[in-house]
Amino acid sequence: MSMKFEFSLDKKPDYGFITVKIPAGQTLKVEASAMASMDTNVIMKTKMKGGLGRLLTGESLFINEFTAEKAPGEICLAPSSPGDVDHIYLDNDTIFMQNSAFVASAMGIETATKWQGLTKGFFSGEKLFLIKCSGTGDLWFNSYGGIFSVDVDGDYVVDTGHIVAFTGGLEYKISKVGGYKSLFLSGEGLVCKFSGKGKIWVQTRKVSPMVSFFWPFRPQKSN
Amino acid sequence: MKWSIEGAPAFAHIQMELAPGESIVTESGAMASMSAELDMKANMNGNLFSALAKKFLSGESFFISTFTNGTTSPKKITITQGTPGDMRAVDLKDGSVCLQPGAYIASTEGIKLRTRFAGFGSLIAREGLFRLEAEGTGTVWYGAYGGMIEKEVKGSYIVDTAHLVSYDRHLKLKTQLSGDLISSLTSGEGFVTRIEGNGKIVIQTRSVHGLAGWINRYL
Amino acid sequence: MNVKIEMGPGSAIAKVALAPNETFTAEGGSMVAMSGNMSIETTTHKKGKGSIASGLKRMFSGEGFFMNHYTASANGGEVILSSSLPGDMMVKELQNEKLVVQGGSYVASSTGVDIDFEWQGMKSVFSGESIFWLGVRGTGSVVLNSFGAIYPIEVDGEYVVDTGHIVAFTENLSFTISKAGKSILSSFLGGEGLVCKFKGTGTVWCQSHNPQGFGQAVGPKLKPRS
């Protein structure tokens, strides 16, 4: 068993904020630009992330490692999207997360980008890239909107834009909601049908309407 | 004056009841709703020079509004801020609090707002050369995008430049790189603020700057 | 139909629990997640009905063109709904009465509630809301959303609500466009400009924040649009 970090989550579900106590000499992996504040003995090092997949997912190519030198140190993490944060301790286990959901982890967690293929990503209207996190240790993730979790035993339907994460053992397939008329007219697009036994984390908001909302407020390109 | 902050941290707003004869001063445009019998007056934010300084040097509005209850019964007003986020109130007794640009929302009449030179370190950190100080005796309400968390600084502490909202006047602020030169450029952290001394700071758990960066990833 | 609002006022969702074979109607695009055995029908109006005109009218009110009608299986079921922007949601139980709702704030309703287009006059151009409103009438539950926290104001006489802050109001209230201060100059210099002045006896539900203000704060920092 790997060491567990002492941590707290504040300002849930709207502006979730993670405070982690790093023991002396220990290191935490943190998504680029998520650090909000820290003790002065916490030292940052930037590492290049592996995998060409990163180029497609819109993530930063870099990841930061924060080490508490000589004494324990505190670090506070603030993801950039408005929304929730949550935590899971993986014990030689795997979960899949939406590509921008990773915030921080223990050094024992490996992350890999998994592209869901053209059909799944194309119809959902979202870039459906999943990050596969596996190993042993603490993992923190975030969302846009609040997070609620659903324990699935049987079938459950989630709009593709609302998926934050799900446990590795679940089966899923992308399908339409209702009849063919509903597929094009309902405004619901495609959904993810989960089956089996496991857990899904769902976010209460979807990114695309927020992006459309800002359209009229953006500066105009000058030629 | 009866008041409470509601809807925090997502959409904090102030529900206030003004007793007969009482007034509240707010940033321009902060009223969401009010009793039709309250009087509203717009005034320059200080004298001409200091109002200009506040507008152009510390991101506050040129005009401020004063709402007064001239009737004989209590009247309600709801005060809000331009972005979603948290709010705090601080009671000052001949004291002061330093606020980041744009954080001021409202105050009772005994509070004055002043623009002070913040030192050249601030310029590099994109916070502006000047800082806003609320001082006097009374209550100040201020807010920010995101949730707000108070931290006690003992000795020294590091805050990402976009996340500092308010701080005690006697704390020293310095701008420094977040890591070594290469790390600072590639980490997404850039410059950070190093705070030295003993006292209270308030940080915000999100920033408009970070939000814009996040949305830009989808554009 | 039993509705529970959770995670308000910032990230609100409405959990709609349906009895066996029960149906309710929701705006297109509002479904987050649901039980696996729900059946869905899409029309421009009521279940089994609808015309292009009723869809168009709703579109003018800032709503979706289509409505989705969810029907639970013989075991009942649950549908979880949200709104497009960060904000609050509320449920109002109507007893043979009418609410005037800001275009864009309607989320869902039970079968006994009818939604129609509502014209509040040219003053709506200045109200900071969409020009068209929705008239929601009947008996049953209606679910509304907002940008910002929702707070009710009991009006008895006159009350001022800043433009862009109205969610809904009861039909016995009416509003006029007015200035915030005593003088026009003060109203504009104070950044308040025009406000909506409500008269009568009834309830107005306000939203604590104005989405325009948020758009203006963030917009200039975004990539230019072409």
Coordinates of N, CA and C in Angstrom, one line a residue, chain A residues 13-14 82-84 144-148 150 155-159 162 177-179 181-188 191 193 202-206 209-210 213-222, chain C residues 7 9-13 15 27-36 40-43 66 68 70 78 80 82-88 211-212 214-216 218-226:
Chain A
P13 N -19.9 22.8 -4.3 CA -19.5 22.3 -5.6 C -19.1 23.3 -6.7
D14 N -19.1 24.6 -6.3 CA -19.0 25.6 -7.4 C -17.6 26.0 -7.7
P82 N -14.9 26.7 -13.6 CA -15.7 26.8 -12.4 C -16.3 25.4 -12.2
G83 N -16.4 24.9 -11.0 CA -17.0 23.6 -10.7 C -16.4 22.9 -9.6
D84 N -16.6 21.6 -9.5 CA -16.4 20.8 -8.4 C -15.0 20.1 -8.4
Y144 N -16.7 20.8 -14.7 CA -17.4 22.0 -14.9 C -18.8 21.8 -14.3
G145 N -19.2 22.5 -13.3 CA -20.4 22.3 -12.6 C -20.2 21.4 -11.4
G146 N -21.2 21.0 -10.7 CA -21.1 20.2 -9.5 C -21.0 18.7 -10.0
I147 N -20.4 17.9 -9.1 CA -20.2 16.5 -9.4 C -21.2 15.7 -8.5
F148 N -22.0 14.8 -9.1 CA -22.7 13.8 -8.3 C -22.3 12.4 -8.8
V150 N -23.0 8.2 -9.3 CA -24.1 7.3 -9.5 C -23.5 5.9 -9.3
D155 N -28.4 -0.7 -16.1 CA -28.2 0.3 -17.1 C -28.4 1.7 -16.6
Y156 N -27.6 2.6 -17.1 CA -27.7 4.0 -16.7 C -27.3 4.8 -17.9
V157 N -28.0 6.0 -18.2 CA -27.8 6.8 -19.3 C -27.2 8.2 -18.9
V158 N -26.1 8.6 -19.5 CA -25.6 9.9 -19.2 C -25.3 10.6 -20.6
D159 N -25.7 11.9 -20.6 CA -25.3 12.7 -21.8 C -23.8 12.8 -21.9
H162 N -21.7 15.3 -20.1 CA -21.7 15.4 -18.6 C -20.9 14.4 -17.9
V177 N -30.8 9.0 -28.0 CA -31.9 9.0 -27.0 C -33.2 9.0 -27.7
G178 N -34.1 8.2 -27.3 CA -35.5 8.1 -28.0 C -35.4 7.6 -29.4
G179 N -36.4 7.9 -30.2 CA -36.4 7.5 -31.6 C -35.5 8.3 -32.5
K181 N -36.3 10.6 -34.7 CA -36.7 12.0 -34.7 C -36.0 12.7 -33.5
S182 N -36.0 12.0 -32.4 CA -35.4 12.6 -31.2 C -33.9 12.8 -31.3
L183 N -33.3 11.9 -32.1 CA -31.9 12.0 -32.3 C -31.5 13.4 -32.8
F184 N -32.2 13.9 -33.8 CA -31.8 15.1 -34.5 C -32.6 16.3 -33.9
L185 N -33.7 16.1 -33.2 CA -34.5 17.2 -32.8 C -34.5 17.5 -31.3
S186 N -34.2 16.5 -30.5 CA -34.4 16.6 -29.1 C -33.4 17.6 -28.4
G187 N -32.3 17.9 -29.1 CA -31.3 18.7 -28.5 C -30.4 17.9 -27.6
E188 N -30.6 16.6 -27.5 CA -29.9 15.8 -26.5 C -28.7 15.1 -27.2
V191 N -26.0 10.0 -26.2 CA -25.7 9.7 -24.8 C -24.8 8.5 -24.7
K193 N -24.5 5.0 -22.8 CA -25.2 4.0 -22.1 C -24.3 3.1 -21.4
V202 N -20.8 12.3 -12.5 CA -21.5 13.1 -13.6 C -21.4 14.6 -13.2
Q203 N -21.1 15.5 -14.2 CA -21.1 16.9 -13.9 C -22.4 17.6 -14.2
T204 N -22.8 18.6 -13.5 CA -24.1 19.2 -13.6 C -24.2 20.2 -14.7
R205 N -23.1 20.5 -15.4 CA -23.1 21.5 -16.5 C -22.3 20.9 -17.6
K206 N -22.5 21.5 -18.8 CA -21.8 21.0 -20.0 C -21.1 22.2 -20.6
P209 N -22.6 25.0 -24.0 CA -23.4 26.2 -23.8 C -22.7 27.4 -23.2
M210 N -21.7 27.1 -22.4 CA -20.9 28.2 -21.8 C -20.1 28.8 -22.9
F213 N -22.4 30.9 -25.0 CA -22.8 32.1 -24.3 C -21.8 33.3 -24.4
F214 N -20.5 33.0 -24.5 CA -19.5 34.0 -24.5 C -19.3 34.6 -25.9
W215 N -19.9 33.9 -26.9 CA -19.6 34.3 -28.3 C -19.8 35.8 -28.6
P216 N -21.0 36.4 -28.2 CA -21.2 37.8 -28.5 C -20.2 38.8 -27.7
F217 N -19.6 38.3 -26.7 CA -18.7 39.1 -25.8 C -17.3 39.1 -26.3
R218 N -17.0 38.2 -27.2 CA -15.6 38.0 -27.6 C -15.2 39.2 -28.5
P219 N -13.9 39.6 -28.5 CA -13.5 40.7 -29.4 C -13.6 40.2 -30.9
Q220 N -13.8 41.2 -31.7 CA -13.9 40.9 -33.2 C -12.5 40.9 -33.8
K221 N -12.3 39.9 -34.7 CA -11.0 39.8 -35.4 C -10.9 41.1 -36.3
S222 N -9.7 41.8 -36.2 CA -9.6 43.0 -37.0 C -8.7 42.6 -38.2
Chain C
M7 N -27.6 21.1 -5.2 CA -26.4 21.9 -5.6 C -26.6 23.3 -6.1
P9 N -26.9 27.4 -5.1 CA -27.4 28.1 -6.3 C -26.5 28.2 -7.5
G10 N -25.3 27.5 -7.4 CA -24.3 27.7 -8.4 C -24.4 26.6 -9.5
S11 N -24.6 25.4 -9.1 CA -24.5 24.2 -10.0 C -25.8 23.4 -10.0
A12 N -26.9 24.1 -9.8 CA -28.2 23.4 -9.5 C -28.6 22.4 -10.6
I13 N -29.1 21.2 -10.1 CA -29.8 20.3 -10.9 C -31.2 20.0 -10.4
K15 N -33.8 16.9 -9.8 CA -34.0 15.5 -9.9 C -35.5 15.2 -10.0
E27 N -37.4 21.0 -21.6 CA -36.8 21.7 -22.7 C -35.7 20.9 -23.3
G28 N -35.6 20.9 -24.7 CA -34.6 20.2 -25.3 C -33.2 20.5 -24.8
G29 N -32.3 19.5 -24.6 CA -31.0 19.8 -24.2 C -30.7 19.9 -22.7
S30 N -31.8 19.7 -21.9 CA -31.6 19.9 -20.5 C -31.3 18.6 -19.7
M31 N -31.4 17.4 -20.4 CA -31.2 16.2 -19.7 C -29.7 15.9 -19.5
V32 N -29.4 15.6 -18.2 CA -28.0 15.3 -17.8 C -27.8 13.7 -17.8
A33 N -28.7 13.1 -17.1 CA -28.6 11.6 -17.0 C -30.0 11.1 -16.6
M34 N -30.2 9.8 -16.8 CA -31.5 9.2 -16.5 C -31.5 7.7 -16.3
S35 N -32.5 7.2 -15.7 CA -32.6 5.7 -15.6 C -32.6 5.1 -17.0
G36 N -32.2 3.9 -17.1 CA -32.0 3.2 -18.4 C -33.2 3.0 -19.3
I40 N -38.8 8.4 -24.7 CA -38.8 9.9 -25.1 C -39.4 10.2 -26.4
E41 N -40.3 11.2 -26.4 CA -40.9 11.7 -27.6 C -40.6 13.1 -27.8
T42 N -40.3 13.5 -29.0 CA -40.0 14.9 -29.2 C -41.0 15.6 -30.1
T43 N -41.6 16.7 -29.7 CA -42.6 17.5 -30.5 C -42.3 19.0 -30.3
F66 N -37.8 22.6 -29.8 CA -38.4 21.3 -29.5 C -38.5 21.0 -28.0
N68 N -39.1 17.8 -25.2 CA -39.0 16.4 -25.0 C -40.0 15.9 -23.9
Y70 N -40.8 12.9 -21.5 CA -40.2 11.7 -20.9 C -41.3 10.9 -20.2
E78 N -36.2 8.1 -12.9 CA -35.7 9.4 -12.6 C -35.0 10.0 -13.8
I80 N -32.5 13.5 -14.6 CA -31.8 14.6 -13.9 C -31.7 15.7 -15.0
S82 N -30.5 19.9 -16.0 CA -29.7 21.1 -15.6 C -30.0 22.2 -16.5
S83 N -29.4 23.3 -16.3 CA -29.5 24.5 -17.2 C -28.2 24.7 -17.9
S84 N -28.2 25.6 -18.9 CA -27.0 25.7 -19.7 C -25.9 26.5 -19.0
L85 N -26.2 27.5 -18.2 CA -25.2 28.3 -17.6 C -25.1 27.9 -16.1
P86 N -24.0 28.4 -15.4 CA -24.0 28.2 -14.0 C -25.2 28.9 -13.4
G87 N -25.8 28.4 -12.3 CA -27.0 29.1 -11.7 C -27.9 28.2 -10.9
D88 N -29.0 28.8 -10.5 CA -29.9 28.2 -9.6 C -31.1 27.6 -10.4
P211 N -26.2 38.0 -16.4 CA -25.3 37.3 -17.2 C -24.5 38.3 -18.1
Q212 N -25.1 39.4 -18.5 CA -24.4 40.4 -19.3 C -23.1 40.9 -18.7
F214 N -21.3 39.4 -16.5 CA -20.3 38.3 -16.5 C -19.6 38.2 -17.9
G215 N -20.5 38.3 -18.9 CA -20.0 38.2 -20.3 C -19.0 39.3 -20.6
Q216 N -19.3 40.5 -20.1 CA -18.4 41.6 -20.3 C -17.1 41.5 -19.5
V218 N -15.5 38.7 -18.8 CA -14.6 37.6 -19.3 C -14.4 37.8 -20.8
G219 N -15.4 38.2 -21.6 CA -15.3 38.3 -23.0 C -14.0 38.9 -23.6
P220 N -13.6 40.1 -23.1 CA -12.4 40.7 -23.7 C -11.1 39.8 -23.6
K221 N -11.1 38.9 -22.7 CA -9.9 38.0 -22.5 C -10.0 36.8 -23.4
L222 N -11.0 36.6 -24.1 CA -11.2 35.4 -25.0 C -10.6 35.7 -26.4
K223 N -10.3 34.5 -27.1 CA -9.9 34.6 -28.4 C -10.9 35.4 -29.3
P224 N -10.4 36.2 -30.2 CA -11.4 36.9 -31.1 C -12.2 36.0 -31.9
R225 N -13.4 36.4 -32.2 CA -14.3 35.6 -33.1 C -14.1 36.1 -34.5
S226 N -14.3 35.2 -35.5 CA -14.1 35.7 -36.9 C -15.5 36.0 -37.5

